PDB file of C-alpha atoms in Angstrom:
ATOM      1  CA  UNK A   1     -11.994 -19.988  -3.447  1.00 63.00           C
ATOM      2  CA  UNK A   2      -9.302 -17.911  -5.020  1.00 72.00           C
ATOM      3  CA  UNK A   3      -7.974 -14.660  -3.606  1.00 75.00           C
ATOM      4  CA  UNK A   4      -6.173 -13.199  -6.586  1.00 79.00           C
ATOM      5  CA  UNK A   5      -6.716 -10.598  -9.246  1.00 85.00           C
ATOM      6  CA  UNK A   6      -5.085  -9.653 -12.487  1.00 89.00           C
ATOM      7  CA  UNK A   7      -4.791  -5.972 -13.348  1.00 92.00           C
ATOM      8  CA  UNK A   8      -2.967  -3.526 -15.585  1.00 96.00           C
ATOM      9  CA  UNK A   9      -1.205  -0.462 -14.117  1.00 94.00           C
ATOM     10  CA  UNK A  10      -0.436   3.088 -15.108  1.00 98.00           C
ATOM     11  CA  UNK A  11       2.083   4.588 -12.699  1.00 98.00           C
ATOM     12  CA  UNK A  12       4.083   7.815 -12.396  1.00 98.00           C
ATOM     13  CA  UNK A  13       6.298   9.172  -9.665  1.00 98.00           C
ATOM     14  CA  UNK A  14       8.813  11.859  -8.837  1.00 98.00           C
ATOM     15  CA  UNK A  15      11.634  12.258  -6.307  1.00 96.00           C
ATOM     16  CA  UNK A  16      13.145  15.511  -5.081  1.00 96.00           C
ATOM     17  CA  UNK A  17      16.754  15.815  -3.831  1.00 94.00           C
ATOM     18  CA  UNK A  18      15.424  17.108  -0.491  1.00 95.00           C
ATOM     19  CA  UNK A  19      14.057  13.612   0.240  1.00 94.00           C
ATOM     20  CA  UNK A  20      10.423  14.106  -0.790  1.00 97.00           C
ATOM     21  CA  UNK A  21       8.695  11.736  -3.198  1.00 97.00           C
ATOM     22  CA  UNK A  22       5.241  11.337  -4.696  1.00 98.00           C
ATOM     23  CA  UNK A  23       3.848   8.403  -6.656  1.00 98.00           C
ATOM     24  CA  UNK A  24       0.474   7.784  -8.228  1.00 98.00           C
ATOM     25  CA  UNK A  25      -0.963   4.546  -9.606  1.00 97.00           C
ATOM     26  CA  UNK A  26      -4.157   3.771 -11.508  1.00 97.00           C
ATOM     27  CA  UNK A  27      -5.174   0.239 -12.333  1.00 95.00           C
ATOM     28  CA  UNK A  28      -7.864  -1.641 -14.193  1.00 94.00           C
ATOM     29  CA  UNK A  29      -8.908  -5.124 -13.208  1.00 92.00           C
ATOM     30  CA  UNK A  30      -8.865  -7.618 -16.056  1.00 91.00           C
ATOM     31  CA  UNK A  31     -12.392  -8.973 -16.301  1.00 87.00           C
ATOM     32  CA  UNK A  32     -13.142 -12.582 -15.449  1.00 86.00           C
ATOM     33  CA  UNK A  33     -16.077 -14.774 -16.350  1.00 87.00           C
ATOM     34  CA  UNK A  34     -18.891 -13.909 -13.904  1.00 83.00           C
ATOM     35  CA  UNK A  35     -19.582 -17.597 -13.213  1.00 85.00           C
ATOM     36  CA  UNK A  36     -16.017 -18.271 -12.024  1.00 84.00           C
ATOM     37  CA  UNK A  37     -15.090 -14.881 -10.519  1.00 86.00           C
ATOM     38  CA  UNK A  38     -14.273 -15.508  -6.840  1.00 83.00           C
ATOM     39  CA  UNK A  39     -13.687 -11.803  -6.082  1.00 86.00           C
ATOM     40  CA  UNK A  40     -16.342  -9.843  -7.993  1.00 84.00           C
ATOM     41  CA  UNK A  41     -16.244  -6.685  -5.861  1.00 87.00           C
ATOM     42  CA  UNK A  42     -12.520  -6.425  -5.230  1.00 90.00           C
ATOM     43  CA  UNK A  43     -12.095  -3.170  -7.180  1.00 89.00           C
ATOM     44  CA  UNK A  44     -14.963  -1.585  -5.230  1.00 91.00           C
ATOM     45  CA  UNK A  45     -13.304  -2.387  -1.891  1.00 92.00           C
ATOM     46  CA  UNK A  46      -9.549  -2.289  -2.541  1.00 91.00           C
ATOM     47  CA  UNK A  47      -9.767   0.512  -5.059  1.00 91.00           C
ATOM     48  CA  UNK A  48      -8.734   1.596  -8.514  1.00 94.00           C
ATOM     49  CA  UNK A  49      -6.117   4.219  -7.645  1.00 96.00           C
ATOM     50  CA  UNK A  50      -3.410   4.951  -5.098  1.00 97.00           C
ATOM     51  CA  UNK A  51      -1.442   8.065  -4.137  1.00 98.00           C
ATOM     52  CA  UNK A  52       1.707   7.851  -2.007  1.00 98.00           C
ATOM     53  CA  UNK A  53       3.841  10.651  -0.666  1.00 98.00           C
ATOM     54  CA  UNK A  54       6.915  10.212   1.478  1.00 97.00           C
ATOM     55  CA  UNK A  55       9.974  11.827   2.973  1.00 96.00           C
ATOM     56  CA  UNK A  56      13.439  10.476   3.804  1.00 93.00           C
ATOM     57  CA  UNK A  57      15.658  12.302   6.258  1.00 90.00           C
ATOM     58  CA  UNK A  58      19.436  12.472   5.992  1.00 86.00           C
ATOM     59  CA  UNK A  59      19.625  10.342   9.134  1.00 84.00           C
ATOM     60  CA  UNK A  60      17.849   7.502   7.275  1.00 84.00           C
ATOM     61  CA  UNK A  61      14.339   7.802   8.721  1.00 90.00           C
ATOM     62  CA  UNK A  62      11.526   7.396   6.198  1.00 92.00           C
ATOM     63  CA  UNK A  63       7.890   8.408   6.560  1.00 96.00           C
ATOM     64  CA  UNK A  64       5.178   7.772   3.955  1.00 97.00           C
ATOM     65  CA  UNK A  65       1.412   8.049   3.616  1.00 98.00           C
ATOM     66  CA  UNK A  66      -0.621   6.058   1.083  1.00 98.00           C
ATOM     67  CA  UNK A  67      -4.259   6.680   0.210  1.00 97.00           C
ATOM     68  CA  UNK A  68      -6.160   4.173  -1.923  1.00 96.00           C
ATOM     69  CA  UNK A  69      -9.686   4.675  -3.289  1.00 95.00           C
ATOM     70  CA  UNK A  70     -12.089   3.087  -5.759  1.00 91.00           C
ATOM     71  CA  UNK A  71     -12.785   6.498  -7.401  1.00 89.00           C
ATOM     72  CA  UNK A  72     -16.518   6.091  -6.814  1.00 88.00           C
ATOM     73  CA  UNK A  73     -17.188   6.015  -3.047  1.00 83.00           C
ATOM     74  CA  UNK A  74     -15.171   7.778  -0.370  1.00 83.00           C
ATOM     75  CA  UNK A  75     -16.241   5.168   2.201  1.00 85.00           C
ATOM     76  CA  UNK A  76     -14.142   2.426   0.535  1.00 91.00           C
ATOM     77  CA  UNK A  77     -10.389   2.156  -0.004  1.00 93.00           C
ATOM     78  CA  UNK A  78      -7.723   2.612   2.644  1.00 96.00           C
ATOM     79  CA  UNK A  79      -5.046   4.765   4.222  1.00 97.00           C
ATOM     80  CA  UNK A  80      -1.612   3.590   5.356  1.00 97.00           C
ATOM     81  CA  UNK A  81       1.116   5.322   7.356  1.00 98.00           C
ATOM     82  CA  UNK A  82       4.643   3.840   7.275  1.00 97.00           C
ATOM     83  CA  UNK A  83       7.604   4.866   9.407  1.00 96.00           C
ATOM     84  CA  UNK A  84      11.027   3.254   9.006  1.00 93.00           C
ATOM     85  CA  UNK A  85      13.942   3.850  11.359  1.00 91.00           C
ATOM     86  CA  UNK A  86      17.495   2.687  10.634  1.00 87.00           C
ATOM     87  CA  UNK A  87      18.984   0.208  13.067  1.00 83.00           C
ATOM     88  CA  UNK A  88      22.236   1.662  14.431  1.00 75.00           C
ATOM     89  CA  UNK A  89      25.226  -0.365  13.311  1.00 63.00           C
ATOM     90  CA  UNK A  90      23.127  -2.614  11.086  1.00 53.00           C
ATOM     91  CA  UNK A  91      23.781  -0.490   8.007  1.00 54.00           C
ATOM     92  CA  UNK A  92      27.436  -1.509   8.040  1.00 56.00           C
ATOM     93  CA  UNK A  93      26.550  -5.205   8.167  1.00 58.00           C
ATOM     94  CA  UNK A  94      23.178  -5.569   6.455  1.00 59.00           C
ATOM     95  CA  UNK A  95      22.725  -2.573   4.127  1.00 65.00           C
ATOM     96  CA  UNK A  96      19.417  -0.743   4.607  1.00 71.00           C
ATOM     97  CA  UNK A  97      17.929  -2.881   7.414  1.00 82.00           C
ATOM     98  CA  UNK A  98      15.290  -0.816   9.273  1.00 87.00           C
ATOM     99  CA  UNK A  99      12.650  -1.112  11.958  1.00 92.00           C
ATOM    100  CA  UNK A 100       9.275  -0.706  10.265  1.00 93.00           C
ATOM    101  CA  UNK A 101       6.045   0.522  11.837  1.00 97.00           C
ATOM    102  CA  UNK A 102       2.855   0.565   9.785  1.00 97.00           C
ATOM    103  CA  UNK A 103      -0.670   1.713  10.613  1.00 98.00           C
ATOM    104  CA  UNK A 104      -3.335   0.614   8.115  1.00 97.00           C
ATOM    105  CA  UNK A 105      -7.051   1.342   8.108  1.00 97.00           C
ATOM    106  CA  UNK A 106      -9.621   0.428   5.482  1.00 96.00           C
ATOM    107  CA  UNK A 107     -10.134  -2.379   2.987  1.00 95.00           C
ATOM    108  CA  UNK A 108      -7.500  -4.560   1.352  1.00 92.00           C
ATOM    109  CA  UNK A 109      -4.927  -5.031   4.090  1.00 91.00           C
ATOM    110  CA  UNK A 110      -4.741  -8.552   2.693  1.00 89.00           C
ATOM    111  CA  UNK A 111      -6.472 -10.225  -0.221  1.00 85.00           C
ATOM    112  CA  UNK A 112      -7.928 -12.735   2.200  1.00 85.00           C
ATOM    113  CA  UNK A 113     -10.052 -10.026   3.862  1.00 84.00           C
ATOM    114  CA  UNK A 114     -10.314  -7.531   0.994  1.00 90.00           C
ATOM    115  CA  UNK A 115     -14.027  -6.905   1.661  1.00 90.00           C
ATOM    116  CA  UNK A 116     -13.723  -6.418   5.425  1.00 93.00           C
ATOM    117  CA  UNK A 117     -12.752  -3.072   6.992  1.00 95.00           C
ATOM    118  CA  UNK A 118      -9.761  -3.441   9.312  1.00 95.00           C
ATOM    119  CA  UNK A 119      -7.418  -1.285  11.324  1.00 97.00           C
ATOM    120  CA  UNK A 120      -4.021  -2.919  11.818  1.00 97.00           C
ATOM    121  CA  UNK A 121      -0.817  -1.827  13.565  1.00 98.00           C
ATOM    122  CA  UNK A 122       2.210  -3.780  12.313  1.00 97.00           C
ATOM    123  CA  UNK A 123       5.747  -3.793  13.659  1.00 97.00           C
ATOM    124  CA  UNK A 124       8.664  -5.507  11.967  1.00 94.00           C
ATOM    125  CA  UNK A 125      11.960  -5.290  10.158  1.00 90.00           C
ATOM    126  CA  UNK A 126      12.218  -4.002   6.603  1.00 86.00           C
ATOM    127  CA  UNK A 127      14.856  -5.732   4.486  1.00 80.00           C
ATOM    128  CA  UNK A 128      14.627  -3.369   1.510  1.00 72.00           C
ATOM    129  CA  UNK A 129      14.233   0.355   1.033  1.00 62.00           C
ATOM    130  CA  UNK A 130      11.020   1.907  -0.350  1.00 51.00           C
TER     131      UNK A 130
END
């Protein structure tokens, strides 16, 4: 079975000098032949739209919240909270290396389990800035 999907996006975003940002995305799944579609309900679970808002402090901390929904049922979709903290001294050697904490709840944490509700706490290192 395949766990992929092709889609087209419409996206807009804005940043403010104070560190605030907002970004919205709408997408449409490109239809597949019903006989060979391995993920027929992916848009119903993962969603059709996403709204992200975030804030960066002058000290380099970053906090963002993302809400994703299928625009039909409020019981599907997901919410994600990200918090990134700069690693002291690492900025001089590695650029924007940060500790990254993420809390996710809902559908679509991964394409493997797109149709299963999950709550996941992830800890790691972020190599790039959002």
